[in-house]
Amino acid sequence: MYSAIQNKFAEALASKALSFTPSTEIRKTLDNSVEAIYTHAPSLSQKPSNAALKTGESQPSPWLPPDEALLVKKLEHHSVVLNKFAVAKYHFLLVTNEFKDQSLPLGELDFEAAFNLLREVNRESGKRHIGFFNCGSQSGASVKHRHIQFMTLPDNFHPFPDTTPEVKLEGCTGDKRVPFSHFIAGIAKDASAEDVTFRYSEVLGRTLTTISKENQEAQRPEINYNLVFTEEWIMATPRKHESSESGISINALGTIGLALAKSDEQLHKLEEQGLEIIAEVGYPFEEVTEYAPDHVGFTRY
Ligand code: AMP
């Protein structure tokens, strides 16, 4: 699969089916040894705007069917396609073969395909990849058709959940080193698709609780969150705004410190704010409390 991704990328670049935006990388170590990399790409005008998602207008899917020039492989329920507007080399996506709504929860078929793909590309490339999913108009998503994205993690970059204390294989936890609300669950080495889906539903459950607590006045609060996952853990971050006050769009990658600056000004803002920007577009950090079944109890007769 990895060589098919590489070959397709080279062909699509040569035939101009894909546009690749050059960028520079600025590495930072934030408070408490949390790592961040800001990608500076001043010429990013081609990414489709997510205005259509925001207003709920109908938007045609780019993957019905996928462009042959970007299609890496058709699987049973999904297809592996290249990102047409790449900033990172070999940025690929797993899209459903039938239209499914990006704003609905992922299911076991999605996780089965996503983890098979993740494990396969990691093994074949010897590089570590991150999977991510932007859900809701305020999450950084721009396409309504269900898609999970994948990127090679930069060399020597360690997303903070790698060193979060107490990431367990049951329940979920948060990391006090970062200022925003998020939920991390460990994934077992031999986890089945069902296990992974269950771990996802745990972090999603916490995310929904935060969203409903923070939007009690809203009649129908929209569900906005980012999901990032590796072979070892999965993390969900509830969201309320697509971009910061200074106009920087944040998607799932931003939650692990990989943010994109489209101008010098945005780069300076990112350097100034660090991960505080995620608290601004999400919710403030909250301690993850254990459920306490002892206190719920059943009435015994
Ligand atoms: P998101 O913005 O998180 O919804 O992710 C959508 C991704 O699909 C972005 O990385 C876009 O660059 C990419 N994309 C948009 N249109 C196409 C297309 N026609 N073919 C392939 N990728 C696309």
GROMACS .gro file of C-alpha atoms and ligand atoms in nm:
model
  324
    1MET     CA    1   0.000   0.000   0.000
    2TYR     CA    2   0.275   0.249   0.092
    3SER     CA    3   0.456   0.214  -0.241
    4ALA     CA    4   0.122   0.249  -0.421
    5ILE     CA    5   0.068   0.577  -0.230
    6GLN     CA    6   0.417   0.699  -0.320
    7ASN     CA    7   0.383   0.605  -0.689
    8LYS     CA    8   0.039   0.759  -0.722
    9PHE     CA    9   0.164   1.076  -0.554
   10ALA     CA   10   0.453   1.109  -0.802
   11GLU     CA   11   0.222   1.045  -1.101
   12ALA     CA   12  -0.050   1.284  -0.979
   13LEU     CA   13   0.207   1.555  -0.914
   14ALA     CA   14   0.356   1.512  -1.262
   15SER     CA   15   0.014   1.517  -1.431
   16LYS     CA   16  -0.098   1.813  -1.215
   17ALA     CA   17  -0.395   1.613  -1.082
   18LEU     CA   18  -0.261   1.712  -0.741
   19SER     CA   19  -0.122   2.041  -0.623
   20PHE     CA   20   0.158   2.042  -0.370
   21THR     CA   21   0.214   2.359  -0.168
   22PRO     CA   22   0.571   2.420  -0.054
   23SER     CA   23   0.611   2.505   0.313
   24THR     CA   24   0.868   2.549   0.585
   25GLU     CA   25   0.865   2.388   0.927
   26ILE     CA   26   0.921   2.569   1.257
   27ARG     CA   27   0.978   2.343   1.557
   28LYS     CA   28   0.897   2.454   1.912
   29THR     CA   29   0.907   2.300   2.253
   30LEU     CA   30   0.620   2.445   2.454
   31ASP     CA   31   0.571   2.442   2.831
   32ASN     CA   32   0.614   2.104   3.000
   33SER     CA   33   0.809   1.962   2.703
   34VAL     CA   34   0.504   1.951   2.476
   35GLU     CA   35   0.629   1.955   2.116
   36ALA     CA   36   0.480   2.162   1.835
   37ILE     CA   37   0.559   2.213   1.467
   38TYR     CA   38   0.419   2.509   1.276
   39THR     CA   39   0.399   2.469   0.900
   40HIS     CA   40   0.437   2.799   0.719
   41ALA     CA   41   0.264   2.786   0.379
   42PRO     CA   42   0.183   3.136   0.256
   43SER     CA   43   0.033   3.022  -0.077
   44LEU     CA   44  -0.269   2.826   0.038
   45SER     CA   45  -0.553   2.971  -0.157
   46GLN     CA   46  -0.677   2.651  -0.329
   47LYS     CA   47  -0.824   2.462  -0.037
   48PRO     CA   48  -1.203   2.464  -0.076
   49SER     CA   49  -1.367   2.692   0.172
   50ASN     CA   50  -1.586   2.525   0.430
   51ALA     CA   51  -1.849   2.798   0.390
   52ALA     CA   52  -2.088   2.546   0.233
   53LEU     CA   53  -2.067   2.322   0.538
   54LYS     CA   54  -2.126   2.615   0.767
   55THR     CA   55  -2.438   2.729   0.588
   56GLY     CA   56  -2.566   2.376   0.526
   57GLU     CA   57  -2.586   2.431   0.150
   58SER     CA   58  -2.563   2.118  -0.057
   59GLN     CA   59  -2.209   2.047  -0.168
   60PRO     CA   60  -2.113   1.789  -0.430
   61SER     CA   61  -1.881   1.515  -0.308
   62PRO     CA   62  -1.532   1.502  -0.460
   63TRP     CA   63  -1.535   1.121  -0.416
   64LEU     CA   64  -1.847   1.009  -0.602
   65PRO     CA   65  -1.656   0.864  -0.773
   66PRO     CA   66  -1.297   0.945  -0.673
   67ASP     CA   67  -1.074   1.091  -0.945
   68GLU     CA   68  -0.879   0.795  -1.099
   69ALA     CA   69  -0.564   1.009  -1.093
   70LEU     CA   70  -0.587   1.027  -0.711
   71LEU     CA   71  -0.730   0.683  -0.637
   72VAL     CA   72  -0.473   0.455  -0.471
   73LYS     CA   73  -0.693   0.156  -0.395
   74LYS     CA   74  -1.059   0.063  -0.378
   75LEU     CA   75  -1.140  -0.150  -0.073
   76GLU     CA   76  -1.466  -0.325   0.017
   77HIS     CA   77  -1.640  -0.027   0.182
   78HIS     CA   78  -1.385   0.252   0.142
   79SER     CA   79  -1.131   0.390  -0.102
   80VAL     CA   80  -0.781   0.518  -0.033
   81VAL     CA   81  -0.731   0.848  -0.218
   82LEU     CA   82  -0.468   1.120  -0.221
   83ASN     CA   83  -0.540   1.468  -0.096
   84LYS     CA   84  -0.577   1.687  -0.406
   85PHE     CA   85  -0.441   1.991  -0.223
   86ALA     CA   86  -0.139   1.854  -0.041
   87VAL     CA   87   0.081   2.051   0.195
   88ALA     CA   88   0.236   1.732   0.336
   89LYS     CA   89   0.381   1.472   0.099
   90TYR     CA   90   0.173   1.150   0.084
   91HIS     CA   91  -0.126   1.297   0.269
   92PHE     CA   92  -0.394   1.035   0.200
   93LEU     CA   93  -0.756   0.980   0.290
   94LEU     CA   94  -0.988   0.690   0.352
   95VAL     CA   95  -1.328   0.781   0.206
   96THR     CA   96  -1.646   0.576   0.209
   97ASN     CA   97  -1.749   0.425  -0.126
   98GLU     CA   98  -2.110   0.528  -0.065
   99PHE     CA   99  -2.194   0.875   0.057
  100LYS     CA  100  -2.200   0.888   0.437
  101ASP     CA  101  -2.233   1.201   0.643
  102GLN     CA  102  -1.913   1.338   0.795
  103SER     CA  103  -2.106   1.476   1.090
  104LEU     CA  104  -2.232   1.134   1.206
  105PRO     CA  105  -2.028   0.904   1.433
  106LEU     CA  106  -1.774   0.667   1.281
  107GLY     CA  107  -1.856   0.296   1.294
  108GLU     CA  108  -1.678  -0.036   1.319
  109LEU     CA  109  -1.634  -0.068   0.940
  110ASP     CA  110  -1.456   0.269   0.939
  111PHE     CA  111  -1.223   0.168   1.223
  112GLU     CA  112  -1.156  -0.171   1.071
  113ALA     CA  113  -1.043  -0.010   0.745
  114ALA     CA  114  -0.862   0.277   0.922
  115PHE     CA  115  -0.657   0.059   1.158
  116ASN     CA  116  -0.574  -0.197   0.888
  117LEU     CA  117  -0.448   0.090   0.674
  118LEU     CA  118  -0.260   0.261   0.956
  119ARG     CA  119  -0.086  -0.061   1.064
  120GLU     CA  120  -0.004  -0.149   0.703
  121VAL     CA  121   0.153   0.188   0.611
  122ASN     CA  122   0.346   0.204   0.940
  123ARG     CA  123   0.487  -0.143   0.884
  124GLU     CA  124   0.571  -0.091   0.517
  125SER     CA  125   0.720   0.258   0.547
  126GLY     CA  126   0.899   0.221   0.881
  127LYS     CA  127   0.749   0.563   0.959
  128ARG     CA  128   0.477   0.646   1.204
  129HIS     CA  129   0.147   0.786   1.076
  130ILE     CA  130  -0.135   0.974   1.243
  131GLY     CA  131  -0.502   0.928   1.153
  132PHE     CA  132  -0.740   1.218   1.199
  133PHE     CA  133  -1.106   1.304   1.159
  134ASN     CA  134  -1.265   1.649   1.168
  135CYS     CA  135  -1.632   1.632   1.261
  136GLY     CA  136  -1.872   1.928   1.236
  137SER     CA  137  -1.864   2.268   1.068
  138GLN     CA  138  -1.654   2.418   1.349
  139SER     CA  139  -1.393   2.142   1.353
  140GLY     CA  140  -1.195   2.237   1.042
  141ALA     CA  141  -1.389   1.998   0.814
  142SER     CA  142  -1.455   2.118   0.458
  143VAL     CA  143  -1.615   1.815   0.291
  144LYS     CA  144  -1.945   1.650   0.391
  145HIS     CA  145  -1.863   1.304   0.252
  146ARG     CA  146  -1.713   1.085   0.527
  147HIS     CA  147  -1.334   1.088   0.521
  148ILE     CA  148  -1.059   0.995   0.764
  149GLN     CA  149  -0.720   1.146   0.685
  150PHE     CA  150  -0.363   1.018   0.734
  151MET     CA  151  -0.027   1.185   0.745
  152THR     CA  152   0.328   1.076   0.814
  153LEU     CA  153   0.435   1.218   1.150
  154PRO     CA  154   0.741   1.442   1.109
  155ASP     CA  155   1.070   1.272   1.203
  156ASN     CA  156   1.154   1.302   1.573
  157PHE     CA  157   0.817   1.450   1.657
  158HIS     CA  158   0.631   1.305   1.954
  159PRO     CA  159   0.266   1.407   1.989
  160PHE     CA  160   0.201   1.486   2.355
  161PRO     CA  161  -0.033   1.187   2.421
  162ASP     CA  162   0.276   0.964   2.370
  163THR     CA  163   0.401   1.088   2.707
  164THR     CA  164   0.073   1.154   2.886
  165PRO     CA  165   0.088   0.981   3.222
  166GLU     CA  166  -0.175   0.714   3.282
  167VAL     CA  167  -0.304   0.649   2.932
  168LYS     CA  168  -0.479   0.324   3.015
  169LEU     CA  169  -0.645   0.051   2.816
  170GLU     CA  170  -0.974   0.125   2.989
  171GLY     CA  171  -1.147   0.452   3.072
  172CYS     CA  172  -0.991   0.773   2.947
  173THR     CA  173  -0.766   1.047   3.072
  174GLY     CA  174  -0.654   1.404   3.008
  175ASP     CA  175  -0.309   1.562   3.014
  176LYS     CA  176  -0.265   1.857   3.253
  177ARG     CA  177   0.023   1.991   3.042
  178VAL     CA  178  -0.217   2.125   2.779
  179PRO     CA  179  -0.479   2.397   2.838
  180PHE     CA  180  -0.775   2.255   2.642
  181SER     CA  181  -1.045   1.996   2.702
  182HIS     CA  182  -0.953   1.660   2.546
  183PHE     CA  183  -0.994   1.289   2.618
  184ILE     CA  184  -0.734   1.020   2.553
  185ALA     CA  185  -0.788   0.643   2.555
  186GLY     CA  186  -0.514   0.382   2.513
  187ILE     CA  187  -0.542   0.122   2.234
  188ALA     CA  188  -0.412  -0.230   2.290
  189LYS     CA  189  -0.150  -0.364   2.047
  190ASP     CA  190  -0.380  -0.641   1.924
  191ALA     CA  191  -0.704  -0.437   1.946
  192SER     CA  192  -0.980  -0.556   1.713
  193ALA     CA  193  -1.197  -0.315   1.516
  194GLU     CA  194  -1.465  -0.368   1.781
  195ASP     CA  195  -1.219  -0.278   2.060
  196VAL     CA  196  -1.109   0.038   1.879
  197THR     CA  197  -1.470   0.139   1.814
  198PHE     CA  198  -1.543   0.095   2.183
  199ARG     CA  199  -1.245   0.313   2.280
  200TYR     CA  200  -1.370   0.575   2.031
  201SER     CA  201  -1.715   0.568   2.185
  202GLU     CA  202  -1.560   0.632   2.527
  203VAL     CA  203  -1.376   0.947   2.417
  204LEU     CA  204  -1.676   1.052   2.208
  205GLY     CA  205  -1.908   1.007   2.509
  206ARG     CA  206  -1.690   1.240   2.716
  207THR     CA  207  -1.679   1.486   2.427
  208LEU     CA  208  -2.060   1.491   2.397
  209THR     CA  209  -2.089   1.547   2.772
  210THR     CA  210  -1.863   1.851   2.749
  211ILE     CA  211  -2.051   1.990   2.449
  212SER     CA  212  -2.390   1.949   2.616
  213LYS     CA  213  -2.266   2.094   2.949
  214GLU     CA  214  -2.118   2.397   2.774
  215ASN     CA  215  -2.426   2.460   2.554
  216GLN     CA  216  -2.715   2.412   2.794
  217GLU     CA  217  -2.912   2.701   2.650
  218ALA     CA  218  -2.889   2.573   2.292
  219GLN     CA  219  -3.191   2.384   2.163
  220ARG     CA  220  -2.982   2.163   1.937
  221PRO     CA  221  -2.609   2.212   1.990
  222GLU     CA  222  -2.401   2.107   1.692
  223ILE     CA  223  -2.153   1.827   1.758
  224ASN     CA  224  -1.805   1.952   1.671
  225TYR     CA  225  -1.490   1.765   1.759
  226ASN     CA  226  -1.152   1.652   1.634
  227LEU     CA  227  -1.024   1.298   1.656
  228VAL     CA  228  -0.660   1.192   1.623
  229PHE     CA  229  -0.528   0.840   1.657
  230THR     CA  230  -0.213   0.633   1.638
  231GLU     CA  231  -0.173   0.259   1.688
  232GLU     CA  232  -0.133   0.330   2.061
  233TRP     CA  233  -0.403   0.584   2.151
  234ILE     CA  234  -0.705   0.780   2.035
  235MET     CA  235  -0.785   1.138   2.142
  236ALA     CA  236  -1.100   1.349   2.099
  237THR     CA  237  -1.113   1.727   2.142
  238PRO     CA  238  -1.448   1.908   2.157
  239ARG     CA  239  -1.461   2.223   1.943
  240LYS     CA  240  -1.667   2.538   1.933
  241HIS     CA  241  -1.500   2.759   1.668
  242GLU     CA  242  -1.341   2.671   1.335
  243SER     CA  243  -1.077   2.942   1.366
  244SER     CA  244  -0.916   3.160   1.629
  245GLU     CA  245  -0.999   3.529   1.673
  246SER     CA  246  -0.687   3.601   1.471
  247GLY     CA  247  -0.830   3.396   1.181
  248ILE     CA  248  -0.615   3.081   1.208
  249SER     CA  249  -0.808   2.768   1.101
  250ILE     CA  250  -0.746   2.476   1.331
  251ASN     CA  251  -0.821   2.113   1.249
  252ALA     CA  252  -0.744   1.785   1.428
  253LEU     CA  253  -0.369   1.815   1.366
  254GLY     CA  254  -0.364   2.140   1.564
  255THR     CA  255  -0.466   1.946   1.875
  256ILE     CA  256  -0.130   1.765   1.872
  257GLY     CA  257   0.061   2.087   1.800
  258LEU     CA  258   0.076   2.063   1.419
  259ALA     CA  259  -0.076   2.389   1.300
  260LEU     CA  260  -0.072   2.559   0.965
  261ALA     CA  261   0.014   2.928   0.922
  262LYS     CA  262  -0.095   3.087   0.595
  263SER     CA  263   0.096   3.414   0.659
  264ASP     CA  264   0.383   3.557   0.866
  265GLU     CA  265   0.127   3.718   1.090
  266GLN     CA  266  -0.044   3.383   1.157
  267LEU     CA  267   0.292   3.225   1.230
  268HIS     CA  268   0.370   3.492   1.491
  269LYS     CA  269   0.028   3.442   1.651
  270LEU     CA  270   0.084   3.067   1.672
  271GLU     CA  271   0.424   3.119   1.829
  272GLU     CA  272   0.273   3.361   2.077
  273GLN     CA  273  -0.029   3.151   2.172
  274GLY     CA  274   0.105   2.794   2.160
  275LEU     CA  275  -0.168   2.544   2.251
  276GLU     CA  276  -0.375   2.821   2.415
  277ILE     CA  277  -0.517   2.860   2.066
  278ILE     CA  278  -0.689   2.520   2.104
  279ALA     CA  279  -0.853   2.634   2.430
  280GLU     CA  280  -0.983   2.934   2.232
  281VAL     CA  281  -1.134   2.722   1.952
  282GLY     CA  282  -1.232   2.441   2.189
  283TYR     CA  283  -1.306   2.441   2.562
  284PRO     CA  284  -1.083   2.493   2.865
  285PHE     CA  285  -0.904   2.198   3.021
  286GLU     CA  286  -1.112   1.989   3.257
  287GLU     CA  287  -0.994   1.711   3.482
  288VAL     CA  288  -1.125   1.372   3.366
  289THR     CA  289  -1.304   1.232   3.666
  290GLU     CA  290  -1.358   0.861   3.704
  291TYR     CA  291  -1.717   0.744   3.692
  292ALA     CA  292  -1.796   0.622   4.041
  293PRO     CA  293  -2.035   0.329   4.012
  294ASP     CA  294  -2.028   0.284   4.392
  295HIS     CA  295  -2.211   0.613   4.424
  296VAL     CA  296  -2.477   0.528   4.169
  297GLY     CA  297  -2.578   0.197   4.320
  298PHE     CA  298  -2.895   0.001   4.268
  299THR     CA  299  -3.180   0.004   4.511
  300ARG     CA  300  -3.192  -0.341   4.663
  301TYR     CA  301  -3.526  -0.477   4.772
  302AMP     P1  302  -1.138   1.844   0.572
  302AMP     O1  303  -1.104   1.983   0.522
  302AMP     O2  304  -1.087   1.812   0.707
  302AMP     O3  305  -1.285   1.812   0.556
  302AMP     O4  306  -1.062   1.745   0.476
  302AMP     C1  307  -1.094   1.735   0.340
  302AMP     C2  308  -0.966   1.702   0.270
  302AMP     O5  309  -0.996   1.662   0.137
  302AMP     C3  310  -0.872   1.819   0.260
  302AMP     O6  311  -0.742   1.774   0.293
  302AMP     C4  312  -0.884   1.863   0.116
  302AMP     O7  313  -0.765   1.921   0.070
  302AMP     C5  314  -0.913   1.731   0.049
  302AMP     N1  315  -0.987   1.744  -0.076
  302AMP     C6  316  -1.079   1.836  -0.110
  302AMP     N2  317  -1.126   1.812  -0.235
  302AMP     C7  318  -1.063   1.702  -0.280
  302AMP     C8  319  -1.067   1.626  -0.401
  302AMP     N3  320  -1.142   1.662  -0.503
  302AMP     N4  321  -0.988   1.517  -0.409
  302AMP     C9  322  -0.908   1.481  -0.306
  302AMP     N5  323  -0.899   1.549  -0.192
  302AMP    C10  324  -0.974   1.658  -0.179
   0.00000   0.00000   0.00000
